[in-house]
Amino acid sequence: MRALADNVLSVGVIDWELRLFDRLIPLPDGTSYNAYLVKGSEKTALVDTVEPERVDEFIAHLVDTGVDNIDYIVAHHAEQDHSGSLVDLLVLYPDAKVITNPKCKSMLIDLLDLQEDQFVTVGDREVISLGDKSLDFIYTPWVHWPETMCTYLKEDGILFSCDFFGSHIATSDLFASDERQIYEPAKRYYAEIMMPYKKAVLNNIEKLAGLDISIIAPSHGPAYDNPKFIIDCYSEWAGGEVKNEVVIPYVSMHGSTQKMVEYLTDALIDRGISVKIFELAELDIGKLAIALVDAATIVIGSPTVLVGPHPHAANAAFLANLLRPKLKFASIIGSYGWGSKMVDQLVAMVPNLKVELIDPVVVKGAAKDEDFAKLDELADKIAAKHKETGILK
């Protein structure tokens, strides 16, 4: 087992092959389920557990450490990729107590049918001693569930942050040795998991500011022995600033909408705006989520299907509404054959986006010269809005 510090071991499991998390989130680089064993002079604590399907490998890692007794198992978060092995661990170590907060305790009882007497609940900033090491429990709600918390190991300056600051990547590196390599997996993780809770992210970063952190050890991906790197990334991603970027997720059945997207893309580029386009029929939704982190504007492109948006376009709108990026502006382009309520339906799907809607361009049949002129007008309006915001000079 590998050591983060003296008597602090990484004992989790790397999942090299997993390509879909929660049957929803693409994992191009796999993931890990991190757990940490902290051996104090008097007591031993296990920080988090792993996905229950990987419990045998996890237990083998614990056996390899030579530990024959665990006094505490810290549960930061009730989601099963962290808590699901608790049932097996409590059979293996029947005297261990699960340390968590009252809200997480209630959720774990509901999810895993654990018993009241198996828990020790802690308050915010309560400390439990392991002898020469102490665990300081810090409530960090909504990163990304309401019950989440972190643990600060004061003597070693290690913050066990659970999902906060995590990344879905399978790597043999204990620490994020190449920050260029970890940047995209970390940003993807933030976009897919943390972006809906931007305010909570910033509030919790502020709450951690007084700690002398030398290592951040999350529950997915490598640890950070340069914690400033990932804290600065999160502060930027969750902050209010947007970039001079337009994201265009689109789908086209017979080419009309695609030609409109291509024309608008060129028009925006000519006006000094960065554009990221995503063809929705064959999309890694994580790539779209990453692009939404910084963009100022989204333009959804869709043909009309039974007077409404194409299902792929509707899914993109649903995703954007769910993730709540800090977009400032939005518009819609597309085409129809005999009738369309596409704009009204798409707008109704994004109530969480606090955006200004710029006049959509929806054309009957294939776009003609006058329709392309309207796309030029849309590009002009987007450029003007970006200039007003100060992101386009």
PDB file of N, CA and C in Angstrom, residues 174-231:
ATOM      1  N   LEU A 174      -0.208   8.187  -7.344  1.00  0.00           N
ATOM      2  CA  LEU A 174      -0.854   8.527  -6.081  1.00  0.00           C
ATOM      3  C   LEU A 174      -1.204  10.009  -6.038  1.00  0.00           C
ATOM      4  N   PHE A 175      -0.308  10.846  -6.569  1.00  0.00           N
ATOM      5  CA  PHE A 175      -0.517  12.291  -6.599  1.00  0.00           C
ATOM      6  C   PHE A 175      -0.656  12.771  -8.047  1.00  0.00           C
ATOM      7  N   ALA A 176      -1.276  13.910  -8.207  1.00  0.00           N
ATOM      8  CA  ALA A 176      -1.447  14.523  -9.529  1.00  0.00           C
ATOM      9  C   ALA A 176      -0.111  15.134  -9.944  1.00  0.00           C
ATOM     10  N   SER A 177       0.759  14.296 -10.448  1.00  0.00           N
ATOM     11  CA  SER A 177       2.118  14.733 -10.772  1.00  0.00           C
ATOM     12  C   SER A 177       2.159  15.600 -12.024  1.00  0.00           C
ATOM     13  N   ASP A 178       1.214  15.383 -12.934  1.00  0.00           N
ATOM     14  CA  ASP A 178       1.145  16.164 -14.171  1.00  0.00           C
ATOM     15  C   ASP A 178      -0.170  16.935 -14.163  1.00  0.00           C
ATOM     16  N   GLU A 179      -0.117  18.198 -13.780  1.00  0.00           N
ATOM     17  CA  GLU A 179      -1.343  18.992 -13.660  1.00  0.00           C
ATOM     18  C   GLU A 179      -2.005  19.230 -15.010  1.00  0.00           C
ATOM     19  N   ARG A 180      -1.251  19.203 -16.078  1.00  0.00           N
ATOM     20  CA  ARG A 180      -1.847  19.337 -17.411  1.00  0.00           C
ATOM     21  C   ARG A 180      -2.712  18.120 -17.738  1.00  0.00           C
ATOM     22  N   GLN A 181      -2.251  16.954 -17.292  1.00  0.00           N
ATOM     23  CA  GLN A 181      -3.003  15.727 -17.566  1.00  0.00           C
ATOM     24  C   GLN A 181      -4.288  15.673 -16.747  1.00  0.00           C
ATOM     25  N   ILE A 182      -4.248  16.132 -15.510  1.00  0.00           N
ATOM     26  CA  ILE A 182      -5.405  15.999 -14.625  1.00  0.00           C
ATOM     27  C   ILE A 182      -6.425  17.112 -14.848  1.00  0.00           C
ATOM     28  N   TYR A 183      -6.050  18.180 -15.543  1.00  0.00           N
ATOM     29  CA  TYR A 183      -6.941  19.340 -15.657  1.00  0.00           C
ATOM     30  C   TYR A 183      -8.288  18.976 -16.280  1.00  0.00           C
ATOM     31  N   GLU A 184      -8.264  18.286 -17.429  1.00  0.00           N
ATOM     32  CA  GLU A 184      -9.549  17.975 -18.078  1.00  0.00           C
ATOM     33  C   GLU A 184     -10.391  16.986 -17.273  1.00  0.00           C
ATOM     34  N   PRO A 185      -9.827  15.869 -16.756  1.00  0.00           N
ATOM     35  CA  PRO A 185     -10.663  15.005 -15.914  1.00  0.00           C
ATOM     36  C   PRO A 185     -11.237  15.718 -14.693  1.00  0.00           C
ATOM     37  N   ALA A 186     -10.463  16.610 -14.097  1.00  0.00           N
ATOM     38  CA  ALA A 186     -10.958  17.357 -12.940  1.00  0.00           C
ATOM     39  C   ALA A 186     -12.064  18.324 -13.346  1.00  0.00           C
ATOM     40  N   LYS A 187     -11.892  18.969 -14.496  1.00  0.00           N
ATOM     41  CA  LYS A 187     -12.918  19.913 -14.970  1.00  0.00           C
ATOM     42  C   LYS A 187     -14.179  19.170 -15.390  1.00  0.00           C
ATOM     43  N   ARG A 188     -14.017  18.017 -16.027  1.00  0.00           N
ATOM     44  CA  ARG A 188     -15.165  17.190 -16.386  1.00  0.00           C
ATOM     45  C   ARG A 188     -15.931  16.801 -15.128  1.00  0.00           C
ATOM     46  N   TYR A 189     -15.202  16.389 -14.092  1.00  0.00           N
ATOM     47  CA  TYR A 189     -15.839  15.980 -12.839  1.00  0.00           C
ATOM     48  C   TYR A 189     -16.596  17.156 -12.216  1.00  0.00           C
ATOM     49  N   TYR A 190     -15.937  18.318 -12.180  1.00  0.00           N
ATOM     50  CA  TYR A 190     -16.607  19.510 -11.661  1.00  0.00           C
ATOM     51  C   TYR A 190     -17.880  19.797 -12.457  1.00  0.00           C
ATOM     52  N   ALA A 191     -17.772  19.753 -13.792  1.00  0.00           N
ATOM     53  CA  ALA A 191     -18.905  20.109 -14.643  1.00  0.00           C
ATOM     54  C   ALA A 191     -20.084  19.168 -14.438  1.00  0.00           C
ATOM     55  N   GLU A 192     -19.809  17.885 -14.345  1.00  0.00           N
ATOM     56  CA  GLU A 192     -20.875  16.887 -14.264  1.00  0.00           C
ATOM     57  C   GLU A 192     -21.454  16.745 -12.857  1.00  0.00           C
ATOM     58  N   ILE A 193     -20.643  16.993 -11.842  1.00  0.00           N
ATOM     59  CA  ILE A 193     -21.041  16.692 -10.465  1.00  0.00           C
ATOM     60  C   ILE A 193     -21.260  17.950  -9.630  1.00  0.00           C
ATOM     61  N   MET A 194     -20.363  18.909  -9.734  1.00  0.00           N
ATOM     62  CA  MET A 194     -20.365  20.052  -8.815  1.00  0.00           C
ATOM     63  C   MET A 194     -20.988  21.321  -9.386  1.00  0.00           C
ATOM     64  N   MET A 195     -21.040  21.483 -10.702  1.00  0.00           N
ATOM     65  CA  MET A 195     -21.464  22.749 -11.290  1.00  0.00           C
ATOM     66  C   MET A 195     -22.846  23.216 -10.841  1.00  0.00           C
ATOM     67  N   PRO A 196     -23.817  22.311 -10.622  1.00  0.00           N
ATOM     68  CA  PRO A 196     -25.111  22.808 -10.144  1.00  0.00           C
ATOM     69  C   PRO A 196     -25.046  23.493  -8.778  1.00  0.00           C
ATOM     70  N   TYR A 197     -23.938  23.295  -8.063  1.00  0.00           N
ATOM     71  CA  TYR A 197     -23.823  23.801  -6.696  1.00  0.00           C
ATOM     72  C   TYR A 197     -22.686  24.818  -6.577  1.00  0.00           C
ATOM     73  N   LYS A 198     -22.606  25.719  -7.549  1.00  0.00           N
ATOM     74  CA  LYS A 198     -21.502  26.680  -7.607  1.00  0.00           C
ATOM     75  C   LYS A 198     -21.368  27.491  -6.319  1.00  0.00           C
ATOM     76  N   LYS A 199     -22.492  27.979  -5.800  1.00  0.00           N
ATOM     77  CA  LYS A 199     -22.431  28.794  -4.582  1.00  0.00           C
ATOM     78  C   LYS A 199     -21.916  27.977  -3.408  1.00  0.00           C
ATOM     79  N   ALA A 200     -22.365  26.733  -3.303  1.00  0.00           N
ATOM     80  CA  ALA A 200     -21.885  25.870  -2.225  1.00  0.00           C
ATOM     81  C   ALA A 200     -20.394  25.594  -2.371  1.00  0.00           C
ATOM     82  N   VAL A 201     -19.938  25.410  -3.608  1.00  0.00           N
ATOM     83  CA  VAL A 201     -18.513  25.204  -3.859  1.00  0.00           C
ATOM     84  C   VAL A 201     -17.707  26.379  -3.305  1.00  0.00           C
ATOM     85  N   LEU A 202     -18.116  27.603  -3.651  1.00  0.00           N
ATOM     86  CA  LEU A 202     -17.383  28.781  -3.204  1.00  0.00           C
ATOM     87  C   LEU A 202     -17.471  28.953  -1.692  1.00  0.00           C
ATOM     88  N   ASN A 203     -18.645  28.702  -1.128  1.00  0.00           N
ATOM     89  CA  ASN A 203     -18.804  28.816   0.325  1.00  0.00           C
ATOM     90  C   ASN A 203     -17.906  27.830   1.068  1.00  0.00           C
ATOM     91  N   ASN A 204     -17.824  26.615   0.544  1.00  0.00           N
ATOM     92  CA  ASN A 204     -17.010  25.603   1.213  1.00  0.00           C
ATOM     93  C   ASN A 204     -15.514  25.838   1.017  1.00  0.00           C
ATOM     94  N   ILE A 205     -15.122  26.387  -0.125  1.00  0.00           N
ATOM     95  CA  ILE A 205     -13.720  26.778  -0.301  1.00  0.00           C
ATOM     96  C   ILE A 205     -13.355  27.840   0.732  1.00  0.00           C
ATOM     97  N   GLU A 206     -14.251  28.793   0.939  1.00  0.00           N
ATOM     98  CA  GLU A 206     -14.013  29.836   1.941  1.00  0.00           C
ATOM     99  C   GLU A 206     -13.922  29.226   3.341  1.00  0.00           C
ATOM    100  N   LYS A 207     -14.751  28.242   3.606  1.00  0.00           N
ATOM    101  CA  LYS A 207     -14.747  27.602   4.921  1.00  0.00           C
ATOM    102  C   LYS A 207     -13.430  26.888   5.194  1.00  0.00           C
ATOM    103  N   LEU A 208     -12.808  26.363   4.136  1.00  0.00           N
ATOM    104  CA  LEU A 208     -11.548  25.633   4.286  1.00  0.00           C
ATOM    105  C   LEU A 208     -10.324  26.544   4.305  1.00  0.00           C
ATOM    106  N   ALA A 209     -10.542  27.836   4.056  1.00  0.00           N
ATOM    107  CA  ALA A 209      -9.414  28.746   3.825  1.00  0.00           C
ATOM    108  C   ALA A 209      -8.470  28.848   5.009  1.00  0.00           C
ATOM    109  N   GLY A 210      -8.957  28.653   6.219  1.00  0.00           N
ATOM    110  CA  GLY A 210      -8.103  28.807   7.388  1.00  0.00           C
ATOM    111  C   GLY A 210      -7.248  27.603   7.715  1.00  0.00           C
ATOM    112  N   LEU A 211      -7.417  26.523   6.975  1.00  0.00           N
ATOM    113  CA  LEU A 211      -6.672  25.299   7.250  1.00  0.00           C
ATOM    114  C   LEU A 211      -5.305  25.316   6.567  1.00  0.00           C
ATOM    115  N   ASP A 212      -4.329  24.742   7.218  1.00  0.00           N
ATOM    116  CA  ASP A 212      -2.990  24.588   6.633  1.00  0.00           C
ATOM    117  C   ASP A 212      -2.957  23.244   5.905  1.00  0.00           C
ATOM    118  N   ILE A 213      -3.367  23.265   4.633  1.00  0.00           N
ATOM    119  CA  ILE A 213      -3.541  22.030   3.865  1.00  0.00           C
ATOM    120  C   ILE A 213      -2.288  21.755   3.037  1.00  0.00           C
ATOM    121  N   SER A 214      -1.687  20.612   3.258  1.00  0.00           N
ATOM    122  CA  SER A 214      -0.524  20.217   2.450  1.00  0.00           C
ATOM    123  C   SER A 214      -0.902  19.212   1.370  1.00  0.00           C
ATOM    124  N   ILE A 215      -1.989  18.449   1.601  1.00  0.00           N
ATOM    125  CA  ILE A 215      -2.451  17.436   0.645  1.00  0.00           C
ATOM    126  C   ILE A 215      -3.977  17.438   0.656  1.00  0.00           C
ATOM    127  N   ILE A 216      -4.567  17.402  -0.535  1.00  0.00           N
ATOM    128  CA  ILE A 216      -5.994  17.126  -0.668  1.00  0.00           C
ATOM    129  C   ILE A 216      -6.132  15.710  -1.208  1.00  0.00           C
ATOM    130  N   ALA A 217      -6.846  14.872  -0.471  1.00  0.00           N
ATOM    131  CA  ALA A 217      -7.028  13.464  -0.845  1.00  0.00           C
ATOM    132  C   ALA A 217      -8.512  13.213  -1.096  1.00  0.00           C
ATOM    133  N   PRO A 218      -8.949  13.287  -2.357  1.00  0.00           N
ATOM    134  CA  PRO A 218     -10.363  13.093  -2.664  1.00  0.00           C
ATOM    135  C   PRO A 218     -10.729  11.615  -2.776  1.00  0.00           C
ATOM    136  N   SER A 219     -11.993  11.354  -3.041  1.00  0.00           N
ATOM    137  CA  SER A 219     -12.465   9.968  -3.125  1.00  0.00           C
ATOM    138  C   SER A 219     -12.370   9.395  -4.533  1.00  0.00           C
ATOM    139  N   HIS A 220     -12.127  10.226  -5.518  1.00  0.00           N
ATOM    140  CA  HIS A 220     -11.913   9.760  -6.901  1.00  0.00           C
ATOM    141  C   HIS A 220     -10.695  10.482  -7.464  1.00  0.00           C
ATOM    142  N   GLY A 221      -9.860   9.729  -8.183  1.00  0.00           N
ATOM    143  CA  GLY A 221      -8.705  10.334  -8.818  1.00  0.00           C
ATOM    144  C   GLY A 221      -7.537  10.519  -7.879  1.00  0.00           C
ATOM    145  N   PRO A 222      -6.446  11.090  -8.381  1.00  0.00           N
ATOM    146  CA  PRO A 222      -5.245  11.232  -7.562  1.00  0.00           C
ATOM    147  C   PRO A 222      -5.393  12.299  -6.492  1.00  0.00           C
ATOM    148  N   ALA A 223      -4.524  12.220  -5.488  1.00  0.00           N
ATOM    149  CA  ALA A 223      -4.438  13.262  -4.467  1.00  0.00           C
ATOM    150  C   ALA A 223      -3.615  14.423  -5.006  1.00  0.00           C
ATOM    151  N   TYR A 224      -3.730  15.555  -4.325  1.00  0.00           N
ATOM    152  CA  TYR A 224      -3.012  16.767  -4.743  1.00  0.00           C
ATOM    153  C   TYR A 224      -2.019  17.156  -3.664  1.00  0.00           C
ATOM    154  N   ASP A 225      -0.726  17.044  -3.971  1.00  0.00           N
ATOM    155  CA  ASP A 225       0.287  17.547  -3.046  1.00  0.00           C
ATOM    156  C   ASP A 225       0.611  19.004  -3.350  1.00  0.00           C
ATOM    157  N   ASN A 226      -0.040  19.574  -4.348  1.00  0.00           N
ATOM    158  CA  ASN A 226      -0.077  21.023  -4.572  1.00  0.00           C
ATOM    159  C   ASN A 226      -1.547  21.429  -4.527  1.00  0.00           C
ATOM    160  N   PRO A 227      -2.125  21.513  -3.334  1.00  0.00           N
ATOM    161  CA  PRO A 227      -3.574  21.749  -3.238  1.00  0.00           C
ATOM    162  C   PRO A 227      -4.025  23.070  -3.842  1.00  0.00           C
ATOM    163  N   LYS A 228      -3.131  24.040  -3.902  1.00  0.00           N
ATOM    164  CA  LYS A 228      -3.501  25.337  -4.475  1.00  0.00           C
ATOM    165  C   LYS A 228      -3.983  25.191  -5.908  1.00  0.00           C
ATOM    166  N   PHE A 229      -3.392  24.255  -6.654  1.00  0.00           N
ATOM    167  CA  PHE A 229      -3.772  24.068  -8.051  1.00  0.00           C
ATOM    168  C   PHE A 229      -5.267  23.778  -8.183  1.00  0.00           C
ATOM    169  N   ILE A 230      -5.775  22.768  -7.474  1.00  0.00           N
ATOM    170  CA  ILE A 230      -7.172  22.372  -7.650  1.00  0.00           C
ATOM    171  C   ILE A 230      -8.113  23.362  -6.970  1.00  0.00           C
ATOM    172  N   ILE A 231      -7.684  23.976  -5.875  1.00  0.00           N
ATOM    173  CA  ILE A 231      -8.524  25.001  -5.232  1.00  0.00           C
ATOM    174  C   ILE A 231      -8.688  26.199  -6.160  1.00  0.00           C
TER     175      ILE A 231
END
